[in-house]
PDB file of C-alpha atoms in Angstrom:
ATOM      1  CA  UNK A   1      81.791 135.919  95.057  1.00 41.00           C
ATOM      2  CA  UNK A   2      79.832 134.901  92.099  1.00 45.00           C
ATOM      3  CA  UNK A   3      81.861 132.772  89.675  1.00 48.00           C
ATOM      4  CA  UNK A   4      79.452 132.657  86.613  1.00 48.00           C
ATOM      5  CA  UNK A   5      75.963 134.657  85.296  1.00 55.00           C
ATOM      6  CA  UNK A   6      73.874 134.192  89.080  1.00 82.00           C
ATOM      7  CA  UNK A   7      76.444 131.282  90.193  1.00 86.00           C
ATOM      8  CA  UNK A   8      77.256 131.882  93.570  1.00 87.00           C
ATOM      9  CA  UNK A   9      79.863 129.120  94.002  1.00 93.00           C
ATOM     10  CA  UNK A  10      80.579 125.796  92.854  1.00 97.00           C
ATOM     11  CA  UNK A  11      80.468 122.782  95.578  1.00 97.00           C
ATOM     12  CA  UNK A  12      82.700 119.603  94.675  1.00 98.00           C
ATOM     13  CA  UNK A  13      80.969 116.044  95.297  1.00 98.00           C
ATOM     14  CA  UNK A  14      83.795 113.779  95.388  1.00 97.00           C
ATOM     15  CA  UNK A  15      82.404 110.232  94.271  1.00 96.00           C
ATOM     16  CA  UNK A  16      84.912 107.606  95.673  1.00 94.00           C
ATOM     17  CA  UNK A  17      84.799 104.483  95.363  1.00 92.00           C
ATOM     18  CA  UNK A  18      81.930 102.991  97.690  1.00 94.00           C
ATOM     19  CA  UNK A  19      80.941 106.530  98.608  1.00 96.00           C
ATOM     20  CA  UNK A  20      77.434 106.727  99.280  1.00 96.00           C
ATOM     21  CA  UNK A  21      75.236 107.764  96.266  1.00 96.00           C
ATOM     22  CA  UNK A  22      72.164 108.677  98.056  1.00 96.00           C
ATOM     23  CA  UNK A  23      74.240 111.534  99.557  1.00 97.00           C
ATOM     24  CA  UNK A  24      76.181 112.648  96.192  1.00 97.00           C
ATOM     25  CA  UNK A  25      72.469 112.513  93.942  1.00 97.00           C
ATOM     26  CA  UNK A  26      70.685 113.731  97.100  1.00 97.00           C
ATOM     27  CA  UNK A  27      72.819 116.875  97.850  1.00 98.00           C
ATOM     28  CA  UNK A  28      72.732 117.675  94.052  1.00 98.00           C
ATOM     29  CA  UNK A  29      69.569 117.530  94.512  1.00 97.00           C
ATOM     30  CA  UNK A  30      68.954 119.693  97.477  1.00 97.00           C
ATOM     31  CA  UNK A  31      71.462 122.343  96.042  1.00 97.00           C
ATOM     32  CA  UNK A  32      69.341 122.547  92.941  1.00 96.00           C
ATOM     33  CA  UNK A  33      66.168 122.789  95.103  1.00 96.00           C
ATOM     34  CA  UNK A  34      67.819 125.866  97.035  1.00 95.00           C
ATOM     35  CA  UNK A  35      68.719 127.399  93.660  1.00 93.00           C
ATOM     36  CA  UNK A  36      64.693 126.987  92.877  1.00 93.00           C
ATOM     37  CA  UNK A  37      63.779 128.502  95.930  1.00 93.00           C
ATOM     38  CA  UNK A  38      66.698 131.353  95.464  1.00 91.00           C
ATOM     39  CA  UNK A  39      65.172 132.446  92.196  1.00 88.00           C
ATOM     40  CA  UNK A  40      61.250 132.077  93.637  1.00 88.00           C
ATOM     41  CA  UNK A  41      62.303 135.045  95.552  1.00 73.00           C
ATOM     42  CA  UNK A  42      61.790 137.144  92.312  1.00 68.00           C
ATOM     43  CA  UNK A  43      65.454 139.194  92.146  1.00 66.00           C
ATOM     44  CA  UNK A  44      66.437 139.422  88.696  1.00 60.00           C
ATOM     45  CA  UNK A  45      69.908 138.245  89.468  1.00 70.00           C
ATOM     46  CA  UNK A  46      69.316 135.335  91.778  1.00 81.00           C
ATOM     47  CA  UNK A  47      72.258 133.288  92.899  1.00 88.00           C
ATOM     48  CA  UNK A  48      72.242 129.197  92.495  1.00 91.00           C
ATOM     49  CA  UNK A  49      75.022 126.874  93.389  1.00 95.00           C
ATOM     50  CA  UNK A  50      76.734 124.800  90.737  1.00 97.00           C
ATOM     51  CA  UNK A  51      77.191 121.337  91.534  1.00 97.00           C
ATOM     52  CA  UNK A  52      79.851 119.086  89.631  1.00 98.00           C
ATOM     53  CA  UNK A  53      80.853 115.298  90.906  1.00 98.00           C
ATOM     54  CA  UNK A  54      84.390 114.096  90.952  1.00 97.00           C
ATOM     55  CA  UNK A  55      85.814 110.812  90.488  1.00 95.00           C
ATOM     56  CA  UNK A  56      89.570 109.493  90.896  1.00 88.00           C
ATOM     57  CA  UNK A  57      91.221 109.312  87.263  1.00 85.00           C
ATOM     58  CA  UNK A  58      92.093 105.964  85.743  1.00 78.00           C
ATOM     59  CA  UNK A  59      95.703 106.476  86.904  1.00 74.00           C
ATOM     60  CA  UNK A  60      95.171 106.629  90.297  1.00 65.00           C
ATOM     61  CA  UNK A  61      97.017 109.973  90.280  1.00 72.00           C
ATOM     62  CA  UNK A  62      94.425 112.603  90.159  1.00 83.00           C
ATOM     63  CA  UNK A  63      90.560 113.456  89.586  1.00 93.00           C
ATOM     64  CA  UNK A  64      88.420 113.956  87.051  1.00 94.00           C
ATOM     65  CA  UNK A  65      85.320 115.891  86.596  1.00 95.00           C
ATOM     66  CA  UNK A  66      82.209 113.374  85.790  1.00 95.00           C
ATOM     67  CA  UNK A  67      79.127 115.876  86.541  1.00 96.00           C
ATOM     68  CA  UNK A  68      78.737 119.507  86.226  1.00 97.00           C
ATOM     69  CA  UNK A  69      75.439 121.311  86.816  1.00 96.00           C
ATOM     70  CA  UNK A  70      76.666 124.452  85.024  1.00 94.00           C
ATOM     71  CA  UNK A  71      78.800 123.273  82.573  1.00 94.00           C
ATOM     72  CA  UNK A  72      81.454 125.618  80.179  1.00 89.00           C
ATOM     73  CA  UNK A  73      83.376 127.905  82.807  1.00 91.00           C
ATOM     74  CA  UNK A  74      86.434 126.550  84.415  1.00 94.00           C
ATOM     75  CA  UNK A  75      86.356 124.792  87.751  1.00 95.00           C
ATOM     76  CA  UNK A  76      87.166 126.487  91.077  1.00 93.00           C
ATOM     77  CA  UNK A  77      85.340 124.569  94.062  1.00 95.00           C
ATOM     78  CA  UNK A  78      84.932 126.904  97.206  1.00 95.00           C
ATOM     79  CA  UNK A  79      83.831 123.583  98.933  1.00 96.00           C
ATOM     80  CA  UNK A  80      84.465 119.755  98.650  1.00 98.00           C
ATOM     81  CA  UNK A  81      82.540 117.171 100.061  1.00 98.00           C
ATOM     82  CA  UNK A  82      83.247 113.850 101.303  1.00 98.00           C
ATOM     83  CA  UNK A  83      80.131 112.042 101.569  1.00 97.00           C
ATOM     84  CA  UNK A  84      79.518 108.704 103.545  1.00 96.00           C
ATOM     85  CA  UNK A  85      81.164 105.274 103.156  1.00 95.00           C
ATOM     86  CA  UNK A  86      79.013 102.351 102.042  1.00 92.00           C
ATOM     87  CA  UNK A  87      81.498 100.258 103.665  1.00 93.00           C
ATOM     88  CA  UNK A  88      83.325 100.310 107.492  1.00 92.00           C
ATOM     89  CA  UNK A  89      86.376 102.737 107.552  1.00 91.00           C
ATOM     90  CA  UNK A  90      88.525 100.076 108.070  1.00 89.00           C
ATOM     91  CA  UNK A  91      87.445  98.800 104.329  1.00 91.00           C
ATOM     92  CA  UNK A  92      88.074 101.931 102.555  1.00 90.00           C
ATOM     93  CA  UNK A  93      90.943 102.075 100.247  1.00 85.00           C
ATOM     94  CA  UNK A  94      93.563 104.738  99.540  1.00 84.00           C
ATOM     95  CA  UNK A  95      92.646 107.252  97.880  1.00 89.00           C
ATOM     96  CA  UNK A  96      95.935 109.065  97.000  1.00 87.00           C
ATOM     97  CA  UNK A  97      94.228 111.271  94.533  1.00 90.00           C
ATOM     98  CA  UNK A  98      91.211 112.657  96.322  1.00 94.00           C
ATOM     99  CA  UNK A  99      93.489 113.804  99.191  1.00 94.00           C
ATOM    100  CA  UNK A 100      96.453 115.093  97.013  1.00 94.00           C
ATOM    101  CA  UNK A 101      93.671 117.411  95.499  1.00 95.00           C
ATOM    102  CA  UNK A 102      92.037 118.203  98.415  1.00 96.00           C
ATOM    103  CA  UNK A 103      94.868 119.474 100.073  1.00 96.00           C
ATOM    104  CA  UNK A 104      95.948 121.559  97.302  1.00 95.00           C
ATOM    105  CA  UNK A 105      92.310 122.648  96.741  1.00 94.00           C
ATOM    106  CA  UNK A 106      92.310 123.866 100.269  1.00 95.00           C
ATOM    107  CA  UNK A 107      95.830 125.719 100.231  1.00 94.00           C
ATOM    108  CA  UNK A 108      93.730 127.382  97.017  1.00 93.00           C
ATOM    109  CA  UNK A 109      90.873 128.253  99.746  1.00 93.00           C
ATOM    110  CA  UNK A 110      88.584 125.685  99.254  1.00 95.00           C
ATOM    111  CA  UNK A 111      86.523 124.970 102.426  1.00 96.00           C
ATOM    112  CA  UNK A 112      86.308 120.833 102.792  1.00 97.00           C
ATOM    113  CA  UNK A 113      83.496 118.760 103.862  1.00 98.00           C
ATOM    114  CA  UNK A 114      82.913 115.853 105.185  1.00 98.00           C
ATOM    115  CA  UNK A 115      79.468 113.691 106.220  1.00 97.00           C
ATOM    116  CA  UNK A 116      80.055 110.539 108.506  1.00 96.00           C
ATOM    117  CA  UNK A 117      82.686 107.929 107.588  1.00 96.00           C
ATOM    118  CA  UNK A 118      84.149 110.604 105.021  1.00 97.00           C
ATOM    119  CA  UNK A 119      85.878 112.083 107.933  1.00 97.00           C
ATOM    120  CA  UNK A 120      88.549 109.688 107.547  1.00 97.00           C
ATOM    121  CA  UNK A 121      89.152 110.356 103.894  1.00 96.00           C
ATOM    122  CA  UNK A 122      89.614 113.637 105.386  1.00 97.00           C
ATOM    123  CA  UNK A 123      91.514 113.064 107.892  1.00 96.00           C
ATOM    124  CA  UNK A 124      94.274 111.468 105.566  1.00 96.00           C
ATOM    125  CA  UNK A 125      95.141 115.247 104.474  1.00 96.00           C
ATOM    126  CA  UNK A 126      96.137 115.833 107.937  1.00 96.00           C
ATOM    127  CA  UNK A 127      94.516 119.150 108.126  1.00 96.00           C
ATOM    128  CA  UNK A 128      92.170 117.683 111.021  1.00 96.00           C
ATOM    129  CA  UNK A 129      94.673 117.481 113.137  1.00 94.00           C
ATOM    130  CA  UNK A 130      94.745 119.703 116.105  1.00 93.00           C
ATOM    131  CA  UNK A 131      91.013 120.497 115.439  1.00 95.00           C
ATOM    132  CA  UNK A 132      87.432 119.294 116.617  1.00 94.00           C
ATOM    133  CA  UNK A 133      85.495 117.324 114.110  1.00 96.00           C
ATOM    134  CA  UNK A 134      82.996 114.713 114.168  1.00 96.00           C
ATOM    135  CA  UNK A 135      81.512 111.522 112.472  1.00 96.00           C
ATOM    136  CA  UNK A 136      78.941 108.894 112.945  1.00 95.00           C
ATOM    137  CA  UNK A 137      78.972 108.243 116.580  1.00 92.00           C
ATOM    138  CA  UNK A 138      79.711 104.124 115.657  1.00 92.00           C
ATOM    139  CA  UNK A 139      83.241 105.385 114.125  1.00 94.00           C
ATOM    140  CA  UNK A 140      83.886 107.732 116.754  1.00 94.00           C
ATOM    141  CA  UNK A 141      86.314 105.309 118.557  1.00 92.00           C
ATOM    142  CA  UNK A 142      88.445 104.152 115.364  1.00 94.00           C
ATOM    143  CA  UNK A 143      88.859 107.944 114.014  1.00 96.00           C
ATOM    144  CA  UNK A 144      90.383 109.061 116.859  1.00 95.00           C
ATOM    145  CA  UNK A 145      92.446 105.983 116.972  1.00 94.00           C
ATOM    146  CA  UNK A 146      93.882 106.115 113.520  1.00 95.00           C
ATOM    147  CA  UNK A 147      94.251 110.123 113.859  1.00 97.00           C
ATOM    148  CA  UNK A 148      94.863 110.872 117.233  1.00 96.00           C
ATOM    149  CA  UNK A 149      95.582 114.458 116.532  1.00 96.00           C
ATOM    150  CA  UNK A 150      91.913 115.006 116.176  1.00 97.00           C
ATOM    151  CA  UNK A 151      89.607 116.063 118.818  1.00 95.00           C
ATOM    152  CA  UNK A 152      86.404 113.793 117.915  1.00 95.00           C
ATOM    153  CA  UNK A 153      82.935 115.330 119.462  1.00 93.00           C
ATOM    154  CA  UNK A 154      80.049 113.250 118.307  1.00 89.00           C
ATOM    155  CA  UNK A 155      77.797 115.101 120.400  1.00 85.00           C
ATOM    156  CA  UNK A 156      77.293 117.733 117.551  1.00 88.00           C
ATOM    157  CA  UNK A 157      75.826 116.808 114.109  1.00 92.00           C
ATOM    158  CA  UNK A 158      78.041 119.656 112.376  1.00 93.00           C
ATOM    159  CA  UNK A 159      80.910 121.445 113.239  1.00 94.00           C
ATOM    160  CA  UNK A 160      81.670 124.145 111.406  1.00 93.00           C
ATOM    161  CA  UNK A 161      85.411 125.164 111.417  1.00 92.00           C
ATOM    162  CA  UNK A 162      85.123 127.584 108.986  1.00 90.00           C
ATOM    163  CA  UNK A 163      87.344 126.357 106.362  1.00 93.00           C
ATOM    164  CA  UNK A 164      86.637 122.779 107.367  1.00 95.00           C
ATOM    165  CA  UNK A 165      83.004 121.551 108.458  1.00 96.00           C
ATOM    166  CA  UNK A 166      82.603 118.060 109.683  1.00 97.00           C
ATOM    167  CA  UNK A 167      79.004 116.044 109.748  1.00 96.00           C
ATOM    168  CA  UNK A 168      78.306 113.261 111.826  1.00 93.00           C
ATOM    169  CA  UNK A 169      75.784 110.761 110.757  1.00 88.00           C
ATOM    170  CA  UNK A 170      75.289 108.941 107.391  1.00 91.00           C
ATOM    171  CA  UNK A 171      71.811 110.804 106.554  1.00 93.00           C
ATOM    172  CA  UNK A 172      73.792 114.044 108.276  1.00 94.00           C
ATOM    173  CA  UNK A 173      74.262 115.151 104.544  1.00 96.00           C
ATOM    174  CA  UNK A 174      71.104 117.627 104.843  1.00 96.00           C
ATOM    175  CA  UNK A 175      72.540 118.915 107.931  1.00 95.00           C
ATOM    176  CA  UNK A 176      75.513 119.946 105.817  1.00 97.00           C
ATOM    177  CA  UNK A 177      73.553 120.992 102.839  1.00 97.00           C
ATOM    178  CA  UNK A 178      71.595 122.927 104.607  1.00 96.00           C
ATOM    179  CA  UNK A 179      74.294 124.511 106.398  1.00 95.00           C
ATOM    180  CA  UNK A 180      76.272 125.299 103.226  1.00 96.00           C
ATOM    181  CA  UNK A 181      72.900 126.663 101.791  1.00 95.00           C
ATOM    182  CA  UNK A 182      72.455 129.320 104.814  1.00 92.00           C
ATOM    183  CA  UNK A 183      76.502 130.397 104.069  1.00 92.00           C
ATOM    184  CA  UNK A 184      75.909 130.551 100.346  1.00 93.00           C
ATOM    185  CA  UNK A 185      72.354 131.529  99.684  1.00 93.00           C
ATOM    186  CA  UNK A 186      71.233 132.980 103.230  1.00 90.00           C
ATOM    187  CA  UNK A 187      68.698 131.939 105.822  1.00 89.00           C
ATOM    188  CA  UNK A 188      65.633 132.440 104.261  1.00 90.00           C
ATOM    189  CA  UNK A 189      66.579 130.305 101.156  1.00 92.00           C
ATOM    190  CA  UNK A 190      67.636 127.580 103.852  1.00 93.00           C
ATOM    191  CA  UNK A 191      64.492 127.130 105.528  1.00 91.00           C
ATOM    192  CA  UNK A 192      62.386 127.517 102.599  1.00 93.00           C
ATOM    193  CA  UNK A 193      64.263 124.166 101.084  1.00 95.00           C
ATOM    194  CA  UNK A 194      64.122 122.668 104.713  1.00 94.00           C
ATOM    195  CA  UNK A 195      60.346 123.326 104.652  1.00 93.00           C
ATOM    196  CA  UNK A 196      60.002 121.978 100.434  1.00 95.00           C
ATOM    197  CA  UNK A 197      62.317 119.025 101.742  1.00 94.00           C
ATOM    198  CA  UNK A 198      60.027 118.522 105.173  1.00 92.00           C
ATOM    199  CA  UNK A 199      63.834 117.885 107.053  1.00 90.00           C
ATOM    200  CA  UNK A 200      64.711 119.776 110.278  1.00 87.00           C
ATOM    201  CA  UNK A 201      66.777 122.857 109.961  1.00 86.00           C
ATOM    202  CA  UNK A 202      70.956 122.500 110.984  1.00 84.00           C
ATOM    203  CA  UNK A 203      71.078 122.044 114.917  1.00 78.00           C
ATOM    204  CA  UNK A 204      70.661 118.376 115.811  1.00 78.00           C
ATOM    205  CA  UNK A 205      72.961 116.683 118.022  1.00 79.00           C
ATOM    206  CA  UNK A 206      73.813 112.905 117.622  1.00 80.00           C
ATOM    207  CA  UNK A 207      73.118 112.153 121.543  1.00 80.00           C
ATOM    208  CA  UNK A 208      69.611 111.056 121.217  1.00 81.00           C
ATOM    209  CA  UNK A 209      70.563 108.338 118.492  1.00 79.00           C
ATOM    210  CA  UNK A 210      73.460 106.770 119.819  1.00 80.00           C
ATOM    211  CA  UNK A 211      73.772 103.787 122.335  1.00 79.00           C
ATOM    212  CA  UNK A 212      76.172 102.734 124.756  1.00 84.00           C
ATOM    213  CA  UNK A 213      78.743 100.108 123.239  1.00 79.00           C
ATOM    214  CA  UNK A 214      80.413  98.127 125.866  1.00 83.00           C
ATOM    215  CA  UNK A 215      83.956  97.352 125.502  1.00 84.00           C
ATOM    216  CA  UNK A 216      84.288  93.496 126.093  1.00 85.00           C
ATOM    217  CA  UNK A 217      87.237  92.446 123.755  1.00 81.00           C
ATOM    218  CA  UNK A 218      89.901  94.401 125.539  1.00 88.00           C
ATOM    219  CA  UNK A 219      91.375  90.882 126.902  1.00 88.00           C
ATOM    220  CA  UNK A 220      91.304  92.195 130.723  1.00 91.00           C
ATOM    221  CA  UNK A 221      89.733  89.235 132.293  1.00 91.00           C
ATOM    222  CA  UNK A 222      89.599  91.258 136.112  1.00 93.00           C
ATOM    223  CA  UNK A 223      87.658  94.049 134.383  1.00 93.00           C
ATOM    224  CA  UNK A 224      85.442  92.401 132.572  1.00 91.00           C
ATOM    225  CA  UNK A 225      84.404  90.392 135.452  1.00 91.00           C
ATOM    226  CA  UNK A 226      83.275  93.674 136.886  1.00 93.00           C
ATOM    227  CA  UNK A 227      81.623  95.086 133.729  1.00 92.00           C
ATOM    228  CA  UNK A 228      79.433  91.903 133.791  1.00 90.00           C
ATOM    229  CA  UNK A 229      78.757  92.403 137.546  1.00 90.00           C
ATOM    230  CA  UNK A 230      77.913  95.874 136.664  1.00 91.00           C
ATOM    231  CA  UNK A 231      75.592  94.955 133.660  1.00 88.00           C
ATOM    232  CA  UNK A 232      73.241  92.048 135.978  1.00 86.00           C
ATOM    233  CA  UNK A 233      73.049  94.540 138.487  1.00 88.00           C
ATOM    234  CA  UNK A 234      72.337  98.055 136.911  1.00 86.00           C
ATOM    235  CA  UNK A 235      75.348  99.436 138.243  1.00 82.00           C
ATOM    236  CA  UNK A 236      73.345 100.101 141.548  1.00 78.00           C
ATOM    237  CA  UNK A 237      76.742  98.911 143.813  1.00 77.00           C
ATOM    238  CA  UNK A 238      79.801 101.108 141.800  1.00 81.00           C
ATOM    239  CA  UNK A 239      81.618 102.064 144.695  1.00 88.00           C
ATOM    240  CA  UNK A 240      85.546 101.775 143.851  1.00 92.00           C
ATOM    241  CA  UNK A 241      86.505  99.784 146.804  1.00 93.00           C
ATOM    242  CA  UNK A 242      83.321  97.181 145.978  1.00 92.00           C
ATOM    243  CA  UNK A 243      84.515  96.772 142.401  1.00 94.00           C
ATOM    244  CA  UNK A 244      88.199  96.823 143.098  1.00 94.00           C
ATOM    245  CA  UNK A 245      87.501  93.876 145.555  1.00 94.00           C
ATOM    246  CA  UNK A 246      85.543  92.092 143.121  1.00 92.00           C
ATOM    247  CA  UNK A 247      88.345  92.511 140.540  1.00 93.00           C
ATOM    248  CA  UNK A 248      91.169  91.376 143.065  1.00 94.00           C
ATOM    249  CA  UNK A 249      93.048  94.805 142.889  1.00 95.00           C
ATOM    250  CA  UNK A 250      94.371  97.390 144.414  1.00 95.00           C
ATOM    251  CA  UNK A 251      91.685 100.213 143.953  1.00 94.00           C
ATOM    252  CA  UNK A 252      94.643 102.557 142.495  1.00 95.00           C
ATOM    253  CA  UNK A 253      95.273  99.874 139.947  1.00 96.00           C
ATOM    254  CA  UNK A 254      91.783  98.867 139.318  1.00 95.00           C
ATOM    255  CA  UNK A 255      90.955 102.527 138.869  1.00 95.00           C
ATOM    256  CA  UNK A 256      93.971 102.504 135.784  1.00 95.00           C
ATOM    257  CA  UNK A 257      92.904  99.389 134.197  1.00 95.00           C
ATOM    258  CA  UNK A 258      88.915  99.951 133.891  1.00 95.00           C
ATOM    259  CA  UNK A 259      89.729 103.242 132.251  1.00 93.00           C
ATOM    260  CA  UNK A 260      92.381 101.753 129.808  1.00 93.00           C
ATOM    261  CA  UNK A 261      89.985  98.929 129.010  1.00 92.00           C
ATOM    262  CA  UNK A 262      86.367 100.861 128.990  1.00 92.00           C
ATOM    263  CA  UNK A 263      87.316 104.183 128.344  1.00 88.00           C
ATOM    264  CA  UNK A 264      85.381 105.258 130.779  1.00 91.00           C
ATOM    265  CA  UNK A 265      85.223 106.237 135.264  1.00 93.00           C
ATOM    266  CA  UNK A 266      83.386 103.370 136.882  1.00 94.00           C
ATOM    267  CA  UNK A 267      81.045 106.009 137.883  1.00 93.00           C
ATOM    268  CA  UNK A 268      80.454 107.010 134.227  1.00 93.00           C
ATOM    269  CA  UNK A 269      80.251 103.260 132.977  1.00 93.00           C
ATOM    270  CA  UNK A 270      77.362 102.351 135.746  1.00 93.00           C
ATOM    271  CA  UNK A 271      75.518 105.699 134.410  1.00 93.00           C
ATOM    272  CA  UNK A 272      75.718 104.274 130.781  1.00 92.00           C
ATOM    273  CA  UNK A 273      74.482 101.240 131.971  1.00 92.00           C
ATOM    274  CA  UNK A 274      71.308 102.634 133.740  1.00 94.00           C
ATOM    275  CA  UNK A 275      70.499 105.279 131.077  1.00 94.00           C
ATOM    276  CA  UNK A 276      70.513 102.406 128.632  1.00 91.00           C
ATOM    277  CA  UNK A 277      68.331 100.712 130.469  1.00 92.00           C
ATOM    278  CA  UNK A 278      66.411 103.300 130.972  1.00 94.00           C
ATOM    279  CA  UNK A 279      66.165 104.211 127.092  1.00 92.00           C
ATOM    280  CA  UNK A 280      64.520 100.623 126.621  1.00 90.00           C
ATOM    281  CA  UNK A 281      61.948 101.249 129.202  1.00 92.00           C
ATOM    282  CA  UNK A 282      61.241 104.533 127.475  1.00 94.00           C
ATOM    283  CA  UNK A 283      60.620 103.050 124.579  1.00 91.00           C
ATOM    284  CA  UNK A 284      59.218  99.931 124.902  1.00 89.00           C
ATOM    285  CA  UNK A 285      56.803 100.463 127.685  1.00 92.00           C
ATOM    286  CA  UNK A 286      54.569 103.687 129.418  1.00 93.00           C
ATOM    287  CA  UNK A 287      55.483 103.400 132.608  1.00 94.00           C
ATOM    288  CA  UNK A 288      55.923 106.706 134.459  1.00 95.00           C
ATOM    289  CA  UNK A 289      59.426 108.124 134.390  1.00 95.00           C
ATOM    290  CA  UNK A 290      59.526 108.035 138.194  1.00 95.00           C
ATOM    291  CA  UNK A 291      58.869 104.582 138.467  1.00 96.00           C
ATOM    292  CA  UNK A 292      61.805 103.782 135.916  1.00 95.00           C
ATOM    293  CA  UNK A 293      64.534 106.102 137.708  1.00 95.00           C
ATOM    294  CA  UNK A 294      63.652 103.736 140.913  1.00 94.00           C
ATOM    295  CA  UNK A 295      63.735 100.802 138.409  1.00 93.00           C
ATOM    296  CA  UNK A 296      67.371 101.651 137.173  1.00 93.00           C
ATOM    297  CA  UNK A 297      69.059 102.959 140.518  1.00 91.00           C
ATOM    298  CA  UNK A 298      67.909 106.544 141.154  1.00 92.00           C
ATOM    299  CA  UNK A 299      65.871 107.394 144.033  1.00 90.00           C
ATOM    300  CA  UNK A 300      65.604 111.090 142.930  1.00 93.00           C
ATOM    301  CA  UNK A 301      63.213 111.047 139.631  1.00 93.00           C
ATOM    302  CA  UNK A 302      64.530 114.886 139.339  1.00 94.00           C
ATOM    303  CA  UNK A 303      68.368 113.921 139.615  1.00 93.00           C
ATOM    304  CA  UNK A 304      67.746 111.340 136.861  1.00 95.00           C
ATOM    305  CA  UNK A 305      66.257 113.613 134.491  1.00 95.00           C
ATOM    306  CA  UNK A 306      69.023 115.842 134.390  1.00 94.00           C
ATOM    307  CA  UNK A 307      71.396 113.271 134.208  1.00 94.00           C
ATOM    308  CA  UNK A 308      69.271 111.558 131.287  1.00 94.00           C
ATOM    309  CA  UNK A 309      68.901 114.723 129.501  1.00 93.00           C
ATOM    310  CA  UNK A 310      72.992 115.223 129.930  1.00 91.00           C
ATOM    311  CA  UNK A 311      73.186 111.796 128.560  1.00 91.00           C
ATOM    312  CA  UNK A 312      70.595 111.605 125.553  1.00 90.00           C
ATOM    313  CA  UNK A 313      69.832 115.423 124.536  1.00 88.00           C
ATOM    314  CA  UNK A 314      66.937 115.130 125.439  1.00 90.00           C
ATOM    315  CA  UNK A 315      64.371 114.939 128.795  1.00 94.00           C
ATOM    316  CA  UNK A 316      62.863 111.692 129.198  1.00 95.00           C
ATOM    317  CA  UNK A 317      59.603 112.476 128.540  1.00 94.00           C
ATOM    318  CA  UNK A 318      60.930 113.999 125.372  1.00 93.00           C
ATOM    319  CA  UNK A 319      62.978 110.855 124.413  1.00 92.00           C
ATOM    320  CA  UNK A 320      59.558 108.729 124.765  1.00 93.00           C
ATOM    321  CA  UNK A 321      57.731 111.024 122.159  1.00 90.00           C
ATOM    322  CA  UNK A 322      60.315 110.813 119.591  1.00 87.00           C
ATOM    323  CA  UNK A 323      61.426 106.969 119.907  1.00 87.00           C
ATOM    324  CA  UNK A 324      58.510 104.845 121.996  1.00 89.00           C
ATOM    325  CA  UNK A 325      56.752 102.329 120.578  1.00 83.00           C
ATOM    326  CA  UNK A 326      54.549 101.133 123.081  1.00 76.00           C
ATOM    327  CA  UNK A 327      50.870 101.557 122.411  1.00 64.00           C
TER     328      UNK A 327
END
């Protein structure tokens, strides 16, 4: 629905304290360029997107407009975007004004969006409960702990749930921006905008960029001893009986405590250790994939390739082409 002459919709960007200004202004530019690409089609009534920036009012109880690309008509954002934060999520200050405003706008039909740590601001509304949502892979555990009702999935860069859209990494604002351009201005304008900006269209995954982060501060000395052994041996012997004996625990107790401490089953943990080592070898060497598979404990190179692609989203050869730094 057009909100003014040639304006298809208004997108509001939340310039909250410590928000990443590169995302705020980058999205502003992206939507402007999309409008120019729309006009370039030659249509007399080619649609453009109105962009507004919103900041917290001085009293902290509300929000106010700080920028408007098409001033004059009343504001009615069809989409609101919470951009990434420049500080860690646990350091983000309470933003009651934004939270209540976002909740009110959503009830009036506005689609709420977030990028990276912006999901924590969106989570404060309670509207993500029971839904799938994504954030930066490094913040996934913190988001799940703070908002247990959210089904966190960092395998995807963008999760479009209709009235709520979440995007993953710090620079995933480009993916979200193009997703909204496609929704509002159509796939042709989206593709022309992506070509002009030399960025990939939406559809990427976070898997190639994430890496295995071991939990070592859980305080369970018996499990930590097993983790150190798995790391030192690349998990080549990850049978539960042997690991339980090394921990000095009964098997069922070991499995329960291992899962609680690491978030993974022993087999999954050993796989992550091996794949992490394989990634390093693919990045830093030109050794054949079959040799790397053998070095990290897989005698069947075909099975290794399938597992590697499942964990990283890329085949080993494709991973090396993208991330390899060896001459």
